[in-house]
Tab-separated table of C-alpha atoms and ligand atoms in Angstrom:
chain	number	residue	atom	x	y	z
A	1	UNK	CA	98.018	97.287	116.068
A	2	UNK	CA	98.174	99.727	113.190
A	3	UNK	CA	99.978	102.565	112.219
A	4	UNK	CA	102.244	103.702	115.282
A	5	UNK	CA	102.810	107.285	113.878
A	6	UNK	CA	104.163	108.499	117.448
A	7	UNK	CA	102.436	109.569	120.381
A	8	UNK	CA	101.425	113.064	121.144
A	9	UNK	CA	101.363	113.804	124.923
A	10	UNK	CA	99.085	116.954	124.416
A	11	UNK	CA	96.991	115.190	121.819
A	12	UNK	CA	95.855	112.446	124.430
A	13	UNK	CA	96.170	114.185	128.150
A	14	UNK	CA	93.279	112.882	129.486
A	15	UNK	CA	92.834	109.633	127.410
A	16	UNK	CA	93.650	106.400	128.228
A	17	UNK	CA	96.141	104.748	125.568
A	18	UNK	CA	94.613	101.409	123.914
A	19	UNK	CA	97.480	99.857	122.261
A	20	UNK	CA	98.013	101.508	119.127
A	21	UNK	CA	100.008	105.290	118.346
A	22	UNK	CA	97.725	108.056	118.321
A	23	UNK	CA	98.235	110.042	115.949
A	24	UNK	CA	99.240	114.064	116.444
A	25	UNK	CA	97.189	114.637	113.313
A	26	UNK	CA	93.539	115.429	115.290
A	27	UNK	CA	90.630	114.433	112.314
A	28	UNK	CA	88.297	117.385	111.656
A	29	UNK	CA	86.113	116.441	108.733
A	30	UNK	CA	86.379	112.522	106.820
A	31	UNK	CA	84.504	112.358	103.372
A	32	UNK	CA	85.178	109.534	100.942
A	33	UNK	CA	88.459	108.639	101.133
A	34	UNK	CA	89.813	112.140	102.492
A	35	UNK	CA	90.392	112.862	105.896
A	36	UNK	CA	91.554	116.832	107.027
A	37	UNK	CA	93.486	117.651	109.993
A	38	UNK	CA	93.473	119.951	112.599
A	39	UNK	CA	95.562	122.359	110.345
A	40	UNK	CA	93.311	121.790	106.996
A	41	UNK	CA	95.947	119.071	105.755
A	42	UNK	CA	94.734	116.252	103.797
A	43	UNK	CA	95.138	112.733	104.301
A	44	UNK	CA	94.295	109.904	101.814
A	45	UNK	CA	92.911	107.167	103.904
A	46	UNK	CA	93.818	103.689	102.742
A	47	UNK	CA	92.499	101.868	105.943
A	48	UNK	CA	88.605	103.375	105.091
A	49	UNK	CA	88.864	104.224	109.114
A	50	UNK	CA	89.188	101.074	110.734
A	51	UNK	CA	88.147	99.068	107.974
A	52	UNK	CA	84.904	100.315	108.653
A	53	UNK	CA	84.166	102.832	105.659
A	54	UNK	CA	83.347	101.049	102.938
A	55	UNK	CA	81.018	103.415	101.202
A	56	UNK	CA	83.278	106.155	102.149
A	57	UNK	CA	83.199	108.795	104.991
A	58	UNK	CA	80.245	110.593	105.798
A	59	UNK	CA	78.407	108.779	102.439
A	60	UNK	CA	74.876	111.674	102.195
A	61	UNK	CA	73.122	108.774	102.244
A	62	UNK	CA	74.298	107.751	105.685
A	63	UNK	CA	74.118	110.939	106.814
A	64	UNK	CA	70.174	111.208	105.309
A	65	UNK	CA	69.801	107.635	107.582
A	66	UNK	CA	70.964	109.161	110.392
A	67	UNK	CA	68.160	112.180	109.878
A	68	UNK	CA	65.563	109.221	109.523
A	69	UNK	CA	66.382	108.200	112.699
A	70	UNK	CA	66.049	111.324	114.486
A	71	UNK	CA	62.765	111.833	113.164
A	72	UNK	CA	61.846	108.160	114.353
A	73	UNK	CA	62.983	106.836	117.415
A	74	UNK	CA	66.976	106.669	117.987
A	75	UNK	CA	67.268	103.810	120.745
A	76	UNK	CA	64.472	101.165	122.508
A	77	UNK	CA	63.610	99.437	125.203
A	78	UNK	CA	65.152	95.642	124.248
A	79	UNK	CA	61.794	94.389	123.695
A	80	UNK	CA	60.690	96.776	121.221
A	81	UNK	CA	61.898	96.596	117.310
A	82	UNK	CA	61.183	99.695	114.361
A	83	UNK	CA	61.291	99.102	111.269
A	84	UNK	CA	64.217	99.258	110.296
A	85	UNK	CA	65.033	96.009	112.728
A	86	UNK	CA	62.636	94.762	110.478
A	87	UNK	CA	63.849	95.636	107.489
A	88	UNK	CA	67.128	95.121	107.742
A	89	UNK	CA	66.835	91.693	108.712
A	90	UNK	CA	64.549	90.666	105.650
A	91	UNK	CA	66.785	92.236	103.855
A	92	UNK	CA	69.873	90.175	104.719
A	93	UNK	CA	67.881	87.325	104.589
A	94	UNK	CA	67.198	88.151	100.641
A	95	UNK	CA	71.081	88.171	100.222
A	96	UNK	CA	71.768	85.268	101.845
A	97	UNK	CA	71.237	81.505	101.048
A	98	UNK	CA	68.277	80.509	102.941
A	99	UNK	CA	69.759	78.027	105.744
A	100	UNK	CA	71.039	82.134	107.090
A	101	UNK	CA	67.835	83.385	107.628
A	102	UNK	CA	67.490	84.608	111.370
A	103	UNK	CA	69.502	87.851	112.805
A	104	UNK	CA	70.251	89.355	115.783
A	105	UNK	CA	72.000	93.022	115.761
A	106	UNK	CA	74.323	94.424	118.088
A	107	UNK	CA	76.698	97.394	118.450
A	108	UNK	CA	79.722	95.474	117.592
A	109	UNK	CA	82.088	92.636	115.857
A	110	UNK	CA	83.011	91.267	119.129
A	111	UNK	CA	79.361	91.449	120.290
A	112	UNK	CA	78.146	90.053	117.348
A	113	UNK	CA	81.095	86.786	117.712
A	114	UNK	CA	80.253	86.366	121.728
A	115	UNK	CA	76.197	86.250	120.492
A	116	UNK	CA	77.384	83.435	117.904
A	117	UNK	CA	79.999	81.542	119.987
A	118	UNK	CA	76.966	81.584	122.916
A	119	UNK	CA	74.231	80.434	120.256
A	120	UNK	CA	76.701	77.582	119.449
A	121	UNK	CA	77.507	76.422	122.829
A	122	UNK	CA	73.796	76.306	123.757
A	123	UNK	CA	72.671	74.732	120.368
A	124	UNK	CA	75.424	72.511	120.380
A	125	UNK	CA	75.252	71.734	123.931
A	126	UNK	CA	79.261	71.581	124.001
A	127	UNK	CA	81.631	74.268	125.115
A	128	UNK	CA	84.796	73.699	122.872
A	129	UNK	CA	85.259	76.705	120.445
A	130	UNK	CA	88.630	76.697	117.809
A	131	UNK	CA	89.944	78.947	116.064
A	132	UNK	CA	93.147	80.077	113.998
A	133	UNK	CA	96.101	81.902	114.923
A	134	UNK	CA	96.222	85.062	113.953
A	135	UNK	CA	92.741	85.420	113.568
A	136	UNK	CA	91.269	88.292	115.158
A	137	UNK	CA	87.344	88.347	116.767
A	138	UNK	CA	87.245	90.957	119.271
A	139	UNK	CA	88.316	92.007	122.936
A	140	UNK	CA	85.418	90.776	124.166
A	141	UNK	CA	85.956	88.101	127.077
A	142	UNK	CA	85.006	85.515	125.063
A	143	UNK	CA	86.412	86.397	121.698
A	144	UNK	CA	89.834	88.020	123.444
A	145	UNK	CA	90.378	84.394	124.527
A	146	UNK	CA	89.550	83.097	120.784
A	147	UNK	CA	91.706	85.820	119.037
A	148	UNK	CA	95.279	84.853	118.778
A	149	UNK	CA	96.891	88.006	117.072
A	150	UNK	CA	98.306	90.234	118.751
A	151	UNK	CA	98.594	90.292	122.892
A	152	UNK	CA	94.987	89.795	123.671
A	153	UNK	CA	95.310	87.122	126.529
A	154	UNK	CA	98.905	87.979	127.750
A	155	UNK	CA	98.346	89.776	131.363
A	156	UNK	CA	94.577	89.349	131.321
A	157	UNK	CA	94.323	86.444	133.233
A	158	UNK	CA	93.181	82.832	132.297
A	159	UNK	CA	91.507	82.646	128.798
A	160	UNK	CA	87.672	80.882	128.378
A	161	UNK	CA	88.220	76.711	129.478
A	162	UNK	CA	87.776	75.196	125.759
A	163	UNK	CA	89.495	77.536	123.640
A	164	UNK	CA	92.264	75.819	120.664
A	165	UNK	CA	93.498	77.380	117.906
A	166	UNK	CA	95.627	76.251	114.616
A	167	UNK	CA	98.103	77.000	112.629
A	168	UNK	CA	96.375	79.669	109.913
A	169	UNK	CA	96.632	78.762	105.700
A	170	UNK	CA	99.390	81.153	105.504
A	171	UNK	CA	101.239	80.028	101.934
A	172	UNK	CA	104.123	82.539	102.306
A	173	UNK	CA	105.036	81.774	105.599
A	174	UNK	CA	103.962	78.198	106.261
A	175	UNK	CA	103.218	78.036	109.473
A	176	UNK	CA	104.272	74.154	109.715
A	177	UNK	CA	107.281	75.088	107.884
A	178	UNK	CA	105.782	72.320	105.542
A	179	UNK	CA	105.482	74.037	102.127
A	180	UNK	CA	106.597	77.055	100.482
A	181	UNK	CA	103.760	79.578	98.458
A	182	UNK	CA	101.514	76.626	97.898
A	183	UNK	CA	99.653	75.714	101.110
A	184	UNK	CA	98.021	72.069	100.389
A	185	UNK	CA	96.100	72.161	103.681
A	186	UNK	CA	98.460	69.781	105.661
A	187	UNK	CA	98.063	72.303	108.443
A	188	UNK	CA	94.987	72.167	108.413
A	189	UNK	CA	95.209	68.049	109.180
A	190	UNK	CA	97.608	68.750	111.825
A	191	UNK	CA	95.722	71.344	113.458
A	192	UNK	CA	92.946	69.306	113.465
A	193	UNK	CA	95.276	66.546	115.264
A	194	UNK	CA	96.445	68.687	117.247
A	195	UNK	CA	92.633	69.600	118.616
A	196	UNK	CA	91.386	65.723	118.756
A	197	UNK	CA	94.053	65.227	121.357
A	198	UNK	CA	93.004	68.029	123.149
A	199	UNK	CA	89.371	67.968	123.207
A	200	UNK	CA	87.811	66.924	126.778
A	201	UNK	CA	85.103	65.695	124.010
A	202	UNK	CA	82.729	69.094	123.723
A	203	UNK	CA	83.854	70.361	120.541
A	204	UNK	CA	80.932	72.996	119.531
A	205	UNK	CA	82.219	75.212	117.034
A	206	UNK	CA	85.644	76.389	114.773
A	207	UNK	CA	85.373	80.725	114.178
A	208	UNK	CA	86.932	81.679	110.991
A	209	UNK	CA	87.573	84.787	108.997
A	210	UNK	CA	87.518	83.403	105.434
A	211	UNK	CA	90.295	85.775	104.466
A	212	UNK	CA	92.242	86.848	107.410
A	213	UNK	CA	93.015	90.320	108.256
A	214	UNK	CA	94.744	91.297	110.580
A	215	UNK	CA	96.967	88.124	111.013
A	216	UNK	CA	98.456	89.430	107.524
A	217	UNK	CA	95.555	89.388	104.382
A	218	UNK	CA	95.875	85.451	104.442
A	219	UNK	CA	93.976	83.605	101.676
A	220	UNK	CA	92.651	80.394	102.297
A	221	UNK	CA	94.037	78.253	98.847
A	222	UNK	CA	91.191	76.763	97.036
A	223	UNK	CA	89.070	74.116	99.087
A	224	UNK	CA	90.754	74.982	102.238
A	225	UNK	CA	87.456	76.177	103.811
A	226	UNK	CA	85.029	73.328	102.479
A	227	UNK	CA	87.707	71.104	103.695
A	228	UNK	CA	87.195	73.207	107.043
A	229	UNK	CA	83.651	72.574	107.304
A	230	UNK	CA	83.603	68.886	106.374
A	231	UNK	CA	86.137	68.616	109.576
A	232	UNK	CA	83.545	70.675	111.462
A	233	UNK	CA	80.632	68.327	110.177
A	234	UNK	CA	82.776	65.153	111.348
A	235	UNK	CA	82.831	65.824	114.834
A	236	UNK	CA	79.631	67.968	115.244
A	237	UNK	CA	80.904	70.924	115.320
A	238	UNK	CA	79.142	74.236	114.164
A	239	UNK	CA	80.893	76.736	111.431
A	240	UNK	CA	80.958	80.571	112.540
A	241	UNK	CA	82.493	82.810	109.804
A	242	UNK	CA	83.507	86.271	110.989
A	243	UNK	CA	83.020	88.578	108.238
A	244	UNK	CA	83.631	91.929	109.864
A	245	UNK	CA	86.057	93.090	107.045
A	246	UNK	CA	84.906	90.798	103.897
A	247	UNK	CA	81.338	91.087	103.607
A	248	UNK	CA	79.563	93.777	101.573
A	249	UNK	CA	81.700	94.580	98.359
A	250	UNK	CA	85.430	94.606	99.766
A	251	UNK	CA	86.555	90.994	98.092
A	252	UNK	CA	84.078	92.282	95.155
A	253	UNK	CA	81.090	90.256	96.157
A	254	UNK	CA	78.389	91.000	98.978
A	255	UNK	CA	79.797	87.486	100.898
A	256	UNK	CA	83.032	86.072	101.131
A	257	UNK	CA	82.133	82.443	101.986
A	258	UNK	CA	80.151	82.827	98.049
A	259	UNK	CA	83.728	82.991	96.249
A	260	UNK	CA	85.176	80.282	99.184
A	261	UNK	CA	82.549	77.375	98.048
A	262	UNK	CA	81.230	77.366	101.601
A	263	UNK	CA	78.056	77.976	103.854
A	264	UNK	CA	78.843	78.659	107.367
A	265	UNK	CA	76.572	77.800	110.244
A	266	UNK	CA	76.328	81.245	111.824
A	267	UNK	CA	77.764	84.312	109.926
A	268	UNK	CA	78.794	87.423	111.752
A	269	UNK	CA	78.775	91.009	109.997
A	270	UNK	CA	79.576	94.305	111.830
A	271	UNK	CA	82.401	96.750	110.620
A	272	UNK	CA	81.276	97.010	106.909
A	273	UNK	CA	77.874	96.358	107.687
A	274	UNK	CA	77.451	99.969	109.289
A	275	UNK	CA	80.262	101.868	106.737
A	276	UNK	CA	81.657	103.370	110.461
A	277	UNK	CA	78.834	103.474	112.453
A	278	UNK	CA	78.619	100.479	114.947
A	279	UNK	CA	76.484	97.716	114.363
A	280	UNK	CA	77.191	93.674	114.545
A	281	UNK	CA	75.003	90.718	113.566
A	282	UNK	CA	75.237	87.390	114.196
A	283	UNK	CA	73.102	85.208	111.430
A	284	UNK	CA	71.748	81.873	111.423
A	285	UNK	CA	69.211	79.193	110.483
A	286	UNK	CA	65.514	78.745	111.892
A	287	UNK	CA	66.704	75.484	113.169
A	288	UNK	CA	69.202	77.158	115.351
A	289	UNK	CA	67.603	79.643	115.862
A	290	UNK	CA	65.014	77.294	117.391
A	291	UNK	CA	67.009	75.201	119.094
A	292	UNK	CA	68.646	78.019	121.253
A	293	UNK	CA	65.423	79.967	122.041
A	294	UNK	CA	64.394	76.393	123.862
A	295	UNK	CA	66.939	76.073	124.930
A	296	UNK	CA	66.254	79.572	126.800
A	297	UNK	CA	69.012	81.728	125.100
A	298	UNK	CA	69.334	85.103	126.557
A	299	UNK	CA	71.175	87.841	124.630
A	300	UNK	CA	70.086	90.774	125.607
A	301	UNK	CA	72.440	94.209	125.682
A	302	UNK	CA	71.066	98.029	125.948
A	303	UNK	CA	71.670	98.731	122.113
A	304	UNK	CA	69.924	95.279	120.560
A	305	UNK	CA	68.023	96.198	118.052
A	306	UNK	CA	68.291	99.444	118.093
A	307	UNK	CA	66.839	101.352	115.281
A	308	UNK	CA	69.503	104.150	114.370
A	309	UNK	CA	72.365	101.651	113.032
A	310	UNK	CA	69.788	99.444	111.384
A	311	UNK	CA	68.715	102.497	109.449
A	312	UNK	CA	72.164	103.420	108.651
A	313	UNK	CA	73.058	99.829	107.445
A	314	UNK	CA	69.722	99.787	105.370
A	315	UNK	CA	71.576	102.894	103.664
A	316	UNK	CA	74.513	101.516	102.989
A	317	UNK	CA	73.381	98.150	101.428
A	318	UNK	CA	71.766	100.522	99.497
A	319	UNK	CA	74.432	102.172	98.302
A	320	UNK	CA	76.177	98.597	97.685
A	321	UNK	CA	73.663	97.722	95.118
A	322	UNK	CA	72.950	101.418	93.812
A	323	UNK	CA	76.907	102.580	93.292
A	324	UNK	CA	77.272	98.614	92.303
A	325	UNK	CA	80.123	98.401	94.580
A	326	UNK	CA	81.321	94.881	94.377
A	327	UNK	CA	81.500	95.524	90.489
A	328	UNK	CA	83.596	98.303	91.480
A	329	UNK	CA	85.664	96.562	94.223
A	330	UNK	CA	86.903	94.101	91.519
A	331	UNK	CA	87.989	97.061	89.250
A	332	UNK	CA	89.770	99.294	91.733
A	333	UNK	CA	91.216	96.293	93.709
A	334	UNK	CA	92.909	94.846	89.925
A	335	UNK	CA	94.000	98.742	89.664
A	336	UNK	CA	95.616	98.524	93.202
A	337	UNK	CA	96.926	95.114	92.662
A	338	UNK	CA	98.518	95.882	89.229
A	339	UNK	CA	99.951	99.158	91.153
A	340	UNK	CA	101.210	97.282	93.898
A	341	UNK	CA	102.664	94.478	91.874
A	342	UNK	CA	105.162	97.126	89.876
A	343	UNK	CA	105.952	98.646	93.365
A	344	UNK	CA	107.299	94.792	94.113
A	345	UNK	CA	109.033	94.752	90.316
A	346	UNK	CA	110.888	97.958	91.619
A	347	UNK	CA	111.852	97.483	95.471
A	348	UNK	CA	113.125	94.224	96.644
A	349	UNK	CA	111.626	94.548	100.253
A	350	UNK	CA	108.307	93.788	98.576
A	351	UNK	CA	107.808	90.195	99.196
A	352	UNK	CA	104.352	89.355	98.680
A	353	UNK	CA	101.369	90.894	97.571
A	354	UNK	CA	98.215	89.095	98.222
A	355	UNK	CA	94.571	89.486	98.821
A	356	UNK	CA	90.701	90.138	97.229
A	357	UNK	CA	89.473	93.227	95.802
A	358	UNK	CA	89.624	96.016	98.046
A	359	UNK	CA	91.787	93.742	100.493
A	360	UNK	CA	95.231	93.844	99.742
A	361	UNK	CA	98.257	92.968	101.737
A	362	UNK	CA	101.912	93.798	100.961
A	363	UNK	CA	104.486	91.763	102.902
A	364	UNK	CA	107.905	93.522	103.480
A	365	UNK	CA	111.104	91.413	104.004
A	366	UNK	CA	114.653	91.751	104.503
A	367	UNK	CA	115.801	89.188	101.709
A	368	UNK	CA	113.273	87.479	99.274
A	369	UNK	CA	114.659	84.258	99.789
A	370	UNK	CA	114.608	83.650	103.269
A	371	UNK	CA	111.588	86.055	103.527
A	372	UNK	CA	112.951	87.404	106.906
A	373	UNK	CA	109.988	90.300	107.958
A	374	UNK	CA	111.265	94.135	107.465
A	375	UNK	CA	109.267	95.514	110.725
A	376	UNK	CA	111.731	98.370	110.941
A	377	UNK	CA	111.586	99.582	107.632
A	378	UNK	CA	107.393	98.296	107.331
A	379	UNK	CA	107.512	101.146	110.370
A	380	UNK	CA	109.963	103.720	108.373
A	381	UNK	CA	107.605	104.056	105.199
A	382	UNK	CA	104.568	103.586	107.062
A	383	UNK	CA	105.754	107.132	108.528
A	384	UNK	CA	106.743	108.036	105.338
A	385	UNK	CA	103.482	107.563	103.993
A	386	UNK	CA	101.544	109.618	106.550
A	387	UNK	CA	104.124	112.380	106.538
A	388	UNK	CA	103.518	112.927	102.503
A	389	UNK	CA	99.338	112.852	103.309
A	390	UNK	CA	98.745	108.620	103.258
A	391	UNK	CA	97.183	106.835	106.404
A	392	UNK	CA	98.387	103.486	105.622
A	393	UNK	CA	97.895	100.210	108.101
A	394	UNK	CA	101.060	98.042	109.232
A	395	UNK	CA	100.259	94.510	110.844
A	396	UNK	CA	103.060	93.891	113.099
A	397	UNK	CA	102.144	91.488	115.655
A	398	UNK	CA	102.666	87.759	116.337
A	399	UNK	CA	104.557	86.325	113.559
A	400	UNK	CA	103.083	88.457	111.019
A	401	UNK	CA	106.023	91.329	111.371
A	402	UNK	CA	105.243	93.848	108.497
A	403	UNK	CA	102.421	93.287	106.389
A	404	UNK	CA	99.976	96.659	105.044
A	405	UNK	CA	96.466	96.094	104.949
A	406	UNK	CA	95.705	98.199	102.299
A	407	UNK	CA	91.920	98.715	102.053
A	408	UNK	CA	90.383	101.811	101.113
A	409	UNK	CA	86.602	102.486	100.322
A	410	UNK	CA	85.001	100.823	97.670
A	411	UNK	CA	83.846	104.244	96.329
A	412	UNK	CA	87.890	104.823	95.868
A	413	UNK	CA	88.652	107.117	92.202
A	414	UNK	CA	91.403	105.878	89.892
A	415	UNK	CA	93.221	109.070	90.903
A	416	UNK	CA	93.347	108.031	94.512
A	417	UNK	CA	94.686	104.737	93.843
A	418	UNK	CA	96.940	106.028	91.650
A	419	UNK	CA	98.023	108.438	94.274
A	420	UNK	CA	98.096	106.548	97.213
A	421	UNK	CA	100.512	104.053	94.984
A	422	UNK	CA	103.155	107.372	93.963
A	423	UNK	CA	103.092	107.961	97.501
A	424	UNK	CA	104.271	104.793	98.690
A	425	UNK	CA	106.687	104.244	95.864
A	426	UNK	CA	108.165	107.678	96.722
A	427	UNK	CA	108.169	106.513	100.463
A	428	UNK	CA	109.885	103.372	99.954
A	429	UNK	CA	112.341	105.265	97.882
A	430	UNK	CA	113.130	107.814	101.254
A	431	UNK	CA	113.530	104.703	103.017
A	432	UNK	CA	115.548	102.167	101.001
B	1	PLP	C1	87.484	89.986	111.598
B	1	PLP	C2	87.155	90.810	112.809
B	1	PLP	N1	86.227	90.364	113.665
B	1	PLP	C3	85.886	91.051	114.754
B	1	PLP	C4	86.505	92.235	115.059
B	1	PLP	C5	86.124	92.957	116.293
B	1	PLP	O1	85.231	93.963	115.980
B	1	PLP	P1	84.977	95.144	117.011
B	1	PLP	O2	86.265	95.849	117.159
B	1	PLP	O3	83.903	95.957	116.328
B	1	PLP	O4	84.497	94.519	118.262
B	1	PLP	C6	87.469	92.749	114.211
B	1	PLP	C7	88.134	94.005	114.537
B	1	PLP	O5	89.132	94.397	114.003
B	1	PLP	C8	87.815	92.005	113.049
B	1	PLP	O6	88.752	92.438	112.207
C-alpha cells in the first residue's frame, strides 16, 4: 500500500521488501510537517508518516517525554507499571464516557485489535468475529485474517475459523451496486444476511473503523453505525471500534464514535495515540473487564505497559488539548477541503472528495459518470507530487483503485496546505 515511488536497489540491499515502494529519498531529519532527504531536499509530508504524526514530527514536547523516560525507567518487567501506565490510563478514562473505563497498552494497532478481538471471544464466550471489507486492523494473525484490504490472507495460509466480513458503506461506489452517492444502509441488511446464514451460531463481535481508511476515506452516512450496533446488540455480539487513524483531533474531535452517535464495546487507539512512536490500547468497561480476568485472560507481551510510550502519549494528549488541536483539525481540514474541492472544479479525473477534518480522500476516475478508477494516472501524479517535494498516499488495493489519503498533522500552517494543494494542481496538470 502507499506511495510506490520506485524501488532503489542500493537504498534497500540488505532489507527485506514489505509490500510497499521504498522510496530512494533516505529521511534524515522529520519536524512538523517537513521531512529532509539525504541531499537536504525538502518534502511536505501529507501522510503525517504513516498516519502516525499527528502533532507533527519530532513535537519538543515528545522529544522532552522521551527525556522523562530516560531519567525514569524505559521498559519493565510485565508485572510492574510507572506512572505514566497510571496516568495515562486515568487519563483516557477522563475523555471517555464511563462504560470505557479499563485499558490495556501495547506496542501496536494490531496488538491492540488481537487484545480486543481475544477479550471478546473470552467475554463473549463465542468465537465469530465480522468485519468490513476493506477495513484494515493489522497483520497480526488474528487481525490479517479480519482485514480485507489489500492481500493480507492471499498465500498465508488458512485465515482464523469464524472470520465474515461485509460489504463496507461506500456511497460512491456501492458496493451492492444498490444506490448511487446516497448509501441508505441496505448493505448493511444484506451483510448482515449474509452473516446469519453463515454463523455456526458463536457470533462474538463486528470490528469497525468508524471512518475507513485505507479501504478509501469511507464515511459511514448518518445512523449507519448505531444501526451497526443495534445489529450487534440483537444477536449478542460485542462492538470493537478501531480508531488507529480517527481518534485524537484528526476528524476534529478527540473520538470518532462522539460525532457517529455511537459507544462501542471495546475501543482500540494506537497510531495517533503515540504521534509516531508505537503504542496501542485496547479500552473497555469494568464489566468486561471483569468478566475476562475470570475468565483467566492472559495478555501478556514484553512491551505491556511499558513506561516510555505511555509517557510520550501523556505528551501528546497534552499537546491535543494545549495547541487545541481538534479546534484546529476542523479549520485546516475546511481549508484542505475547500482546496481540494476547486482542484475537482478544475480536473475532471477528480471524482470524489470525501472525509473528516484532517482525513480527506480524493477519488480519481477515468469518466465521472461511470466512475471507472484512474490507478495509472492516481500513480502518475502521485510521482508527480513527490518529485516537486509532496509525499502524498495512494490507496490502490481491492476495489478501491486510486483514492489519496490526504492527512497531514494537525499542527499543519495555512501555507502548507496551501502548498501541498499548488503542488498537486500543478501535478495533475503534468499528468492530464
Ligand atoms: C485502522 C487501523 N487499524 C490497525 C492498523 C494496524 O496498526 P499497526 O500497523 O500499528 O499494527 C492500521 C494500520 O494501518 C490501521 O489503519
Amino acid at each position: 500500500m502507499g506511495q510506490d515511488t520506485g524501488y532503489d536497489p542500493t537504498v534497500a540491499r540488505h532489507l527485506i521488501r514489505y509490500g510497499m515502494g521504498l522510496s530512494p529519498h533516505v529521511i534524515v531529519k522529520a519536524r512538523g510537517a517537513t521531512l529532509w532527504d539525504q541531499h537536504g531536499r525538502e518534502i511536505l509530508d501529507f501522510t503525517s508518516g504513516q498516519m502516525c504524526a499527528t502533532i507533527g514530527h519530532n513535537h519538543p514536547r515528545i522529544v522532552a517525554a522521551m527525556h522523562k523516560a530516560c531519567e525514569g525507567a524505559l521498559h519493565l518487567y510485565s508485572g510492574f507499571v510507572g506512572p505514566a501506565v497510571l496516568g495515562l490510563a486515568e487519563r483516557l478514562a477522563s475523555m471517555l464516557p464511563p462504560q470505557l473505563s479499563k485499558s490495556i497498552f501495547l506496542s501496536t494497532g494490531g496488538e491492540a485489535n488481537e487484545a480486543a478481538a481475544r477479550m471478546a471471544r473470552v467475554a463473549a464466550g463465542r468465537y465469530e468475529i465480522v468485519g468490513l471489507n476493506g477495513g484494515w486492523h493489522g497483520v497480526t494473525g488474528g487481525m490479517a485474517g479480519l482485514t480485507f484490504a489489500g492481500r493480507q490472507h492471499v498465500d498465508y495460509g488458512p485465515r482464523k475459523p469464524g472470520t465474515m466480513s461485509i460489504p463496507p458503506p461506500n456511497c460512491f461506489r456501492c458496493p451492492i451496486r444498490h444506490c448511487r452517492d446516497a448509501c441508505d444502509s441496505t448493505c448493511l441488511d444484506v451483510g448482515f444476511d449474509m452473516v446469519d446464514a453463515q454463523s455456526s451460531g458463536s457470533l462474538a463481535a463486528f470490528i469497525a473503523e468508524p471512518v475507513q481508511s485505507s479501504g478509501g476515506v469511507i464515511v459511514p452516512p448518518e445512523g449507519y453505525l448505531p444501526k451497526l450496533k443495534a445489529k450487534c446488540q440483537e444477536r449478542g455480539m460485542l462492538l470493537i471500534l478501531d480508531e488507529a487513524q480517527t481518534a485524537f483531533g484528526r476528524m476534529g474531535s478527540n473520538f470518532a464514535f462522539e460525532q457517529f452517535g455511537v459507544v462501542p464495546d471495546i475501543l482500540t487507539v494506537s497510531k495517533t495515540l503515540g504521534g509516531g512512536v508505537a503504542i496501542g490500547a485496547a479500552i473497555t468497561s469494568e464489566a468486561i473487564e471483569q468478566e475476562c480476568h475470570d475468565k483467566g485472560f492472559v495478555h501478556v507481551t514484553s512491551h505491556v505497559s511499558d513506561p516510555l510510550p505511555a509517557e510520550v502519549a501523556l505528551a501528546v494528549l497534552d499537546v491535543l488539548e494545549e495547541e487545541k488541536l481538534n479546534a484546529r483539525a476542523n479549520e485546516m481540514g475546511l481549508r484542505l477541503r475547500h482546496g481540494l474541492e476547486t482542484l475537482q472544479a478544475r480536473h475532471e479525473l477528480i471524482g470524489d472528495v470525501r472525509g473528516h477534518g484532517l482525513l480527506q480522500g480524493v477519488e480519481l476516475v477515468k469518466d465521472r459518470e461511470t466512475r471507472e478508477p484512474d490507478a495509472e494516472r492516481g500513480r502518475a501524479i502521485t510521482e508527480a507530487c513527490m518529485a516537486r517535494g509532496l509525499s502524498m498516499n495512494i490507496v490502490s488495493v481491492g476495489g478501491m483503485a486510486a483514492v489519496w489519503r490526504i492527512a497531514p498533522p494537525l499542527t499543519v500552517t495555512p501555507a502548507e496546505i496551501d502548498r501541498g494543494l499548488e503542488i498537486l494542481d500543478d501535478a495533475i496538470r503534468s499528468v492530464s
